[in-house]
Short mmCIF file of C-alpha atoms and ligand atoms in Angstrom, two decimals:
data_model
loop_
_atom_site.label_atom_id
_atom_site.label_comp_id
_atom_site.label_asym_id
_atom_site.label_seq_id
_atom_site.Cartn_x
_atom_site.Cartn_y
_atom_site.Cartn_z
CA MET C 1 -21.33 -7.42 -40.96
CA ASN C 2 -20.22 -11.02 -41.58
CA LYS C 3 -17.76 -12.77 -39.29
CA LEU C 4 -14.76 -12.09 -41.57
CA THR C 5 -15.41 -8.31 -41.84
CA GLN C 6 -15.99 -8.20 -38.07
CA LEU C 7 -12.63 -9.89 -37.50
CA LEU C 8 -10.92 -7.60 -39.99
CA SER C 9 -12.29 -4.46 -38.37
CA ILE C 10 -11.23 -5.68 -34.90
CA LEU C 11 -7.71 -6.30 -36.27
CA CYS C 12 -7.61 -2.84 -37.88
CA LEU C 13 -8.70 -1.15 -34.67
CA GLY C 14 -6.09 -3.16 -32.77
CA THR C 15 -3.40 -1.89 -35.16
CA LEU C 16 -4.62 1.67 -34.83
CA PHE C 17 -4.45 1.52 -31.03
CA SER C 18 -1.03 -0.05 -30.93
CA CYS C 19 0.22 2.64 -33.37
CA GLN C 20 -1.15 5.33 -31.10
CA ASN C 21 0.61 3.75 -28.14
CA GLU C 22 3.89 3.66 -30.01
CA VAL C 23 3.55 7.34 -30.93
CA GLN C 24 2.86 8.20 -27.25
CA GLU C 25 5.78 6.12 -26.07
CA THR C 26 8.26 7.53 -28.52
CA ALA C 27 7.24 11.19 -28.00
CA GLN C 28 10.01 12.04 -25.56
CA ASN C 29 9.53 14.46 -22.70
CA PRO C 30 11.78 17.49 -23.45
CA ILE C 31 13.16 17.33 -19.88
CA ILE C 32 14.50 13.80 -20.41
CA LYS C 33 16.12 14.94 -23.61
CA SER C 34 17.71 17.95 -21.91
CA LEU C 35 18.91 15.87 -18.96
CA ASN C 36 20.46 13.31 -21.33
CA ASP C 37 21.99 16.03 -23.53
CA ILE C 38 23.60 17.82 -20.58
CA LYS C 39 25.62 14.76 -19.52
CA GLY C 40 29.33 15.51 -19.66
CA LYS C 41 28.75 19.22 -20.33
CA GLY C 42 27.98 20.07 -16.72
CA ILE C 43 25.78 19.26 -13.73
CA LEU C 44 22.65 21.33 -13.22
CA PHE C 45 22.32 22.75 -9.73
CA GLY C 46 18.92 22.84 -8.01
CA HIS C 47 17.37 24.34 -4.88
CA GLN C 48 14.02 23.54 -3.24
CA ASP C 49 11.56 26.46 -2.89
CA ASP C 50 14.26 28.76 -4.25
CA LEU C 51 11.93 31.45 -5.68
CA ALA C 52 9.38 31.38 -2.83
CA TYR C 53 11.31 32.40 0.27
CA GLY C 54 14.78 32.59 1.80
CA MET C 55 16.62 33.66 4.88
CA GLN C 56 15.69 37.36 5.03
CA TRP C 57 12.73 37.48 2.64
CA SER C 58 9.58 35.74 1.47
CA TYR C 59 7.52 36.10 -1.68
CA VAL C 60 9.55 38.86 -3.29
CA ASP C 61 9.42 38.45 -7.08
CA GLY C 62 12.85 37.82 -8.54
CA GLU C 63 14.49 36.93 -5.21
CA SER C 64 16.50 33.81 -4.57
CA ASP C 65 19.13 32.96 -1.96
CA VAL C 66 21.14 31.18 -4.62
CA LYS C 67 21.06 34.34 -6.71
CA ARG C 68 21.90 36.55 -3.75
CA VAL C 69 25.10 34.54 -3.11
CA THR C 70 26.13 33.52 -6.64
CA GLY C 71 24.57 36.11 -8.93
CA ASP C 72 22.37 33.59 -10.71
CA TYR C 73 19.34 31.37 -10.17
CA PRO C 74 19.55 27.61 -9.92
CA ALA C 75 18.73 25.66 -13.10
CA ILE C 76 16.42 23.27 -11.23
CA PHE C 77 13.54 24.57 -9.15
CA GLY C 78 12.15 22.18 -6.50
CA TRP C 79 8.58 22.41 -5.13
CA GLU C 80 6.51 20.47 -2.58
CA LEU C 81 2.87 19.52 -3.14
CA GLY C 82 1.99 18.09 0.32
CA GLY C 83 -1.43 19.43 1.38
CA ILE C 84 -2.85 19.78 -2.13
CA GLU C 85 -4.61 16.40 -1.70
CA GLU C 86 -6.58 17.93 1.15
CA ASP C 87 -7.67 20.91 -0.91
CA ARG C 88 -5.54 23.22 1.18
CA THR C 89 -4.56 26.53 -0.34
CA VAL C 90 -1.01 26.39 1.05
CA ASN C 91 1.41 23.48 1.21
CA LEU C 92 3.08 21.85 4.24
CA ASP C 93 5.56 24.66 4.35
CA SER C 94 3.01 27.45 3.92
CA VAL C 95 3.69 28.06 0.23
CA PRO C 96 0.40 29.05 -1.44
CA PHE C 97 -0.27 26.71 -4.35
CA ASP C 98 -1.33 29.63 -6.60
CA THR C 99 1.98 31.33 -5.96
CA MET C 100 3.84 28.05 -6.53
CA LYS C 101 2.13 27.70 -9.89
CA ARG C 102 3.02 31.22 -10.87
CA LEU C 103 6.67 30.92 -9.75
CA ALA C 104 7.12 27.51 -11.37
CA ALA C 105 5.76 28.93 -14.66
CA TRP C 106 8.20 31.84 -14.29
CA GLY C 107 11.11 29.43 -13.66
CA HIS C 108 10.08 27.52 -16.79
CA SER C 109 9.85 30.74 -18.83
CA GLN C 110 13.38 31.57 -17.81
CA GLY C 111 14.64 28.21 -19.08
CA GLY C 112 14.75 26.26 -15.78
CA ILE C 113 13.32 22.86 -14.94
CA ASN C 114 10.71 22.31 -12.20
CA THR C 115 10.61 19.21 -10.00
CA PHE C 116 7.78 18.37 -7.60
CA SER C 117 7.93 16.23 -4.47
CA TRP C 118 4.76 15.15 -2.67
CA HIS C 119 4.38 14.26 1.00
CA PRO C 120 0.64 13.64 1.26
CA PHE C 121 -1.46 13.30 4.37
CA SER C 122 -2.84 9.77 4.60
CA PRO C 123 -6.28 9.49 2.98
CA ILE C 124 -7.24 7.06 5.78
CA ASP C 125 -6.92 9.26 8.81
CA GLY C 126 -5.08 12.42 7.72
CA ILE C 127 -1.80 11.61 9.48
CA SER C 128 1.30 13.23 8.03
CA SER C 129 3.78 11.39 5.77
CA TRP C 130 6.27 11.25 8.66
CA ASN C 131 4.65 8.21 10.29
CA GLY C 132 6.95 5.36 9.52
CA ASP C 133 5.01 2.74 11.50
CA SER C 134 1.59 3.40 10.08
CA VAL C 135 0.22 0.80 7.68
CA VAL C 136 -1.29 2.90 4.90
CA VAL C 137 -0.01 1.73 1.51
CA LYS C 138 -1.82 -1.60 1.37
CA HIS C 139 -5.11 0.20 1.92
CA LEU C 140 -4.45 2.59 -1.02
CA ILE C 141 -3.57 0.16 -3.77
CA SER C 142 -6.14 -1.70 -5.91
CA GLY C 143 -8.42 -3.74 -3.69
CA GLY C 144 -7.57 -1.69 -0.62
CA SER C 145 -10.22 -0.10 1.60
CA HIS C 146 -9.12 3.46 0.66
CA HIS C 147 -8.35 3.02 -3.00
CA GLU C 148 -11.13 5.36 -4.07
CA ALA C 149 -10.11 7.98 -1.53
CA PHE C 150 -6.55 7.72 -2.84
CA LYS C 151 -7.76 8.32 -6.41
CA LYS C 152 -9.42 11.50 -5.24
CA GLN C 153 -6.07 12.62 -3.80
CA LEU C 154 -4.37 11.90 -7.15
CA ASP C 155 -7.09 13.90 -8.91
CA LYS C 156 -6.07 17.00 -6.89
CA VAL C 157 -2.44 16.52 -7.88
CA ALA C 158 -3.44 16.00 -11.53
CA ASP C 159 -5.60 19.15 -11.44
CA PHE C 160 -2.57 21.15 -10.23
CA PHE C 161 -0.37 19.75 -13.00
CA HIS C 162 -3.02 20.47 -15.62
CA ALA C 163 -3.13 24.07 -14.46
CA LEU C 164 0.58 24.45 -14.91
CA LYS C 165 0.65 26.27 -18.23
CA ASP C 166 3.06 28.61 -20.01
CA GLU C 167 2.13 32.08 -21.36
CA ASN C 168 0.70 30.45 -24.51
CA GLY C 169 -1.48 28.09 -22.55
CA GLN C 170 0.82 25.11 -23.29
CA ALA C 171 1.36 22.43 -20.64
CA ILE C 172 4.69 22.92 -18.85
CA PRO C 173 6.83 19.79 -18.69
CA PHE C 174 8.11 18.95 -15.21
CA ILE C 175 9.61 16.22 -13.05
CA PHE C 176 7.42 14.40 -10.49
CA ARG C 177 9.22 12.60 -7.65
CA PRO C 178 6.69 10.95 -5.38
CA TRP C 179 7.27 8.11 -2.85
CA HIS C 180 10.95 8.91 -2.34
CA GLU C 181 13.25 7.55 0.41
CA MET C 182 11.10 4.41 0.64
CA ASP C 183 14.20 2.53 1.81
CA GLY C 184 14.14 4.62 5.01
CA ALA C 185 11.86 4.08 8.02
CA TRP C 186 10.37 7.55 8.41
CA PHE C 187 7.52 7.72 5.90
CA TRP C 188 4.32 5.60 5.87
CA TRP C 189 5.45 4.37 2.43
CA GLY C 190 8.84 3.40 3.94
CA LYS C 191 10.39 0.04 4.56
CA LYS C 192 8.78 -0.49 7.99
CA ALA C 193 5.24 0.01 6.90
CA CYS C 194 4.98 -1.67 3.49
CA THR C 195 6.61 -4.34 1.36
CA PRO C 196 8.58 -3.56 -1.81
CA GLU C 197 5.71 -5.20 -3.77
CA GLU C 198 3.14 -2.85 -2.17
CA LEU C 199 5.32 0.22 -2.77
CA LYS C 200 5.78 -0.77 -6.43
CA GLN C 201 2.02 -1.14 -6.85
CA LEU C 202 1.44 2.23 -5.22
CA PHE C 203 4.03 3.89 -7.44
CA ARG C 204 2.76 2.21 -10.62
CA PHE C 205 -0.84 3.09 -9.87
CA THR C 206 0.07 6.70 -9.15
CA ILE C 207 1.81 7.19 -12.48
CA GLU C 208 -0.54 5.11 -14.59
CA TYR C 209 -3.57 6.90 -13.14
CA MET C 210 -2.03 10.31 -13.72
CA ARG C 211 -0.89 9.53 -17.24
CA ASN C 212 -3.61 7.25 -18.61
CA VAL C 213 -6.71 8.32 -16.74
CA ARG C 214 -5.94 12.00 -16.11
CA GLY C 215 -3.83 12.64 -19.23
CA VAL C 216 -0.87 14.17 -17.42
CA THR C 217 1.60 13.37 -20.18
CA GLN C 218 4.05 16.24 -19.77
CA MET C 219 5.53 14.56 -16.65
CA ALA C 220 8.92 12.90 -16.30
CA VAL C 221 9.04 10.63 -13.22
CA ALA C 222 12.02 10.22 -10.89
CA TYR C 223 12.82 7.19 -8.69
CA SER C 224 14.81 8.31 -5.62
CA PRO C 225 15.50 5.99 -2.74
CA ASP C 226 17.63 7.23 0.14
CA ARG C 227 21.19 5.98 0.48
CA ASN C 228 20.51 2.54 1.98
CA PHE C 229 21.97 0.44 -0.81
CA ASN C 230 25.36 -0.71 -2.05
CA THR C 231 24.56 -2.83 -5.10
CA GLN C 232 22.40 -2.44 -8.16
CA ASP C 233 20.01 -5.15 -6.91
CA GLU C 234 19.58 -3.30 -3.61
CA TYR C 235 19.09 -0.01 -5.42
CA LEU C 236 16.30 -1.56 -7.51
CA THR C 237 14.48 -3.24 -4.60
CA TRP C 238 11.60 -0.81 -4.86
CA TYR C 239 11.80 0.02 -8.54
CA PRO C 240 8.35 0.12 -10.09
CA GLY C 241 9.39 -0.45 -13.73
CA ASP C 242 10.94 1.18 -16.81
CA ASP C 243 7.49 2.05 -18.15
CA VAL C 244 6.73 4.40 -15.25
CA ILE C 245 10.22 5.76 -14.43
CA ASP C 246 12.28 8.22 -16.51
CA ILE C 247 15.03 9.45 -14.17
CA LEU C 248 17.12 7.47 -11.68
CA GLY C 249 18.04 9.33 -8.54
CA MET C 250 19.18 9.07 -4.98
CA ASP C 251 18.69 11.26 -1.94
CA ASP C 252 21.71 11.46 0.36
CA TYR C 253 22.31 13.76 3.29
CA TRP C 254 23.52 11.10 5.72
CA ASP C 255 26.73 9.92 4.12
CA PHE C 256 28.09 13.47 3.98
CA LYS C 257 27.85 13.66 7.80
CA HIS C 258 30.68 11.30 8.63
CA GLU C 259 34.38 11.71 8.00
CA GLY C 260 35.26 10.51 4.48
CA GLY C 261 31.57 9.91 3.69
CA GLU C 262 31.96 11.59 0.32
CA GLN C 263 33.42 8.35 -0.97
CA ASP C 264 30.23 6.53 0.08
CA VAL C 265 28.18 9.11 -1.84
CA ILE C 266 30.45 8.64 -4.85
CA ASN C 267 30.16 4.81 -4.69
CA LYS C 268 26.38 4.94 -4.47
CA LEU C 269 26.06 7.45 -7.29
CA HIS C 270 28.20 5.09 -9.39
CA VAL C 271 25.55 2.41 -8.78
CA VAL C 272 22.79 4.84 -9.79
CA ILE C 273 24.76 5.90 -12.88
CA LYS C 274 25.52 2.32 -14.00
CA THR C 275 21.84 1.45 -13.68
CA ALA C 276 20.81 4.58 -15.54
CA GLN C 277 23.28 3.87 -18.34
CA ALA C 278 21.88 0.36 -18.80
CA LYS C 279 18.38 1.84 -19.04
CA GLY C 280 19.30 4.84 -21.15
CA MET C 281 18.02 7.20 -18.45
CA PRO C 282 19.47 10.33 -16.83
CA ALA C 283 20.88 10.07 -13.31
CA ALA C 284 20.61 12.66 -10.52
CA LEU C 285 21.40 13.42 -6.90
CA THR C 286 17.78 14.28 -6.30
CA GLU C 287 18.21 15.68 -2.78
CA THR C 288 21.18 16.52 -0.63
CA GLY C 289 22.63 19.17 1.65
CA CYS C 290 24.18 20.04 5.00
CA SER C 291 21.54 21.34 7.40
CA ASN C 292 22.17 25.03 8.20
CA VAL C 293 25.45 24.68 6.22
CA THR C 294 27.33 24.26 9.50
CA ASP C 295 30.41 23.15 7.57
CA SER C 296 31.54 26.36 5.91
CA LEU C 297 33.49 24.41 3.27
CA TRP C 298 30.73 21.88 2.58
CA TYR C 299 30.03 23.14 -0.91
CA THR C 300 33.55 22.85 -2.30
CA GLN C 301 35.01 20.18 -0.05
CA LYS C 302 32.04 17.81 0.20
CA LEU C 303 29.44 18.29 -2.56
CA GLY C 304 32.08 19.71 -4.94
CA VAL C 305 34.40 16.74 -4.39
CA VAL C 306 31.56 14.31 -5.20
CA LEU C 307 30.45 16.17 -8.30
CA ASN C 308 34.08 16.35 -9.53
CA ASP C 309 34.51 12.60 -9.49
CA ALA C 310 35.47 11.59 -13.06
CA ILE C 311 32.44 9.30 -13.67
CA ILE C 312 29.93 11.55 -11.91
CA LYS C 313 31.23 14.55 -13.82
CA LYS C 314 30.56 12.76 -17.08
CA GLU C 315 27.27 11.10 -16.24
CA LEU C 316 25.26 12.97 -13.61
CA SER C 317 22.61 15.38 -14.89
CA TYR C 318 21.66 17.33 -11.75
CA ALA C 319 22.07 17.72 -8.02
CA MET C 320 19.53 19.55 -5.80
CA VAL C 321 19.82 20.89 -2.25
CA TRP C 322 16.90 21.33 0.09
CA ARG C 323 15.02 24.46 1.13
CA ASN C 324 16.00 27.63 3.05
CA ASP C 325 13.49 28.05 5.86
CA PRO C 326 14.81 30.37 8.58
CA LYS C 327 12.53 28.73 11.17
CA VAL C 328 13.32 25.09 10.35
CA HIS C 329 16.58 24.60 8.43
CA PHE C 330 18.45 25.99 5.45
CA TYR C 331 20.73 24.35 2.93
CA PHE C 332 22.15 27.23 0.90
CA PRO C 333 23.97 30.09 2.68
CA TYR C 334 22.82 33.69 2.54
CA PRO C 335 25.07 36.74 2.02
CA GLY C 336 27.32 37.18 5.02
CA HIS C 337 26.98 33.57 6.19
CA PRO C 338 30.39 31.90 6.85
CA ALA C 339 29.73 29.41 3.98
CA ALA C 340 28.72 32.07 1.43
CA ASN C 341 32.12 32.53 -0.24
CA ASP C 342 32.61 28.79 -0.46
CA ALA C 343 29.18 28.26 -2.02
CA LYS C 344 29.98 30.94 -4.58
CA ALA C 345 33.31 29.23 -5.44
CA PHE C 346 31.40 25.98 -5.84
CA ALA C 347 28.92 27.63 -8.19
CA ASP C 348 31.73 29.34 -10.11
CA ASP C 349 33.14 25.92 -11.07
CA LYS C 350 32.60 25.67 -14.84
CA HIS C 351 31.06 22.26 -14.47
CA ILE C 352 28.33 23.41 -12.09
CA LEU C 353 25.53 24.86 -14.14
CA LEU C 354 23.24 27.57 -12.82
CA LEU C 355 20.44 28.96 -14.96
CA GLU C 356 22.48 31.23 -17.25
CA ASP C 357 25.21 28.61 -17.69
CA TYR C 358 22.53 26.05 -18.63
CA LYS C 359 20.90 28.36 -21.13
CA LYS C 360 24.23 29.04 -22.85
CA ILE C 361 24.90 25.32 -23.24
CA LYS C 362 21.35 24.28 -24.21
C1 LIG I 401 11.41 18.22 5.04
C2 LIG I 401 11.54 19.45 5.93
C3 LIG I 401 10.14 19.78 6.40
C4 LIG I 401 9.24 20.03 5.19
C5 LIG I 401 9.30 18.85 4.25
C6 LIG I 401 8.49 19.05 2.98
O1 LIG I 401 12.68 17.78 4.64
O2 LIG I 401 12.10 20.52 5.23
O3 LIG I 401 10.21 20.96 7.20
O4 LIG I 401 7.92 20.22 5.58
O5 LIG I 401 10.61 18.55 3.92
O6 LIG I 401 8.99 20.10 2.20
#
């Protein structure tokens, strides 16, 4: 090959690769499309571990505390992967990963959307995620002493996602929401134990490794700091980049706890929404709730008030409450609980979409 042909073939290959990249980038995850399409038609309601266990039952196919109280399943099913990186068979909350896989596939087959959080044990010394003073992150990113060990953890998560298939053997699309609440001080990836730069590197590496090295392409990624921001700049302090993030979220339990705090939740969601609009992404209240639903009107008078705000009503795609564990805490009432009627009234609001409502609109 002479020099000119060599140069030409390099140029051709270059064009081929950049075309492939464009194709990959423009092939939109169906979840992102659904979450964008749903805006203004209603807000999808989600519940963590909904299909796995509840207040008087565990691992009964078809059961759900949301269904027991409202007559329908949530449209968003949340799951937790903590423990998978250590090859455990059950997660932090004792949910067997095989069962989780089966239930998530069932939720998908019914038309729902699955979202996965991940609170890993540190690959350095196995301490739990809830160690806000432990310096871990800088050892996991490129050049860090435990970078290779971290990759092995990511491989376990990628293996799980690859095994998440529908009845035809097709990969199930899902939301992945790692490294959340980084603006709080309770996780080893939180603000006390790493810098925004380190967190961004960790986040970027996680997603790039999963997508580019492990081929997990059916994944939409959510960014969800806790509620410690007031401005767009503050909200984006830890943001790893448009190329790795697809959904902009916020977790907020705290603001609901003080008198009039709904307005703070509304103001912060406005910041999330404005940022999401500028980026053409869906916005979500990725985690919220009132522990043990001690306020029997929390659903209509707190969460309902926030979700009925004019801008939020038009622009928010989903809101998810946390899990119902009788031994630890629960966030959705069960039949007979003082908040049950109110939660049903909340769910009956036309703008709040459970699974059947979502399917009719889709
Ligand atoms: C927390 C609590 C814990 C649980 C963890 C991961 O908010 O519910 O009990 O282990 O989430 O699901």
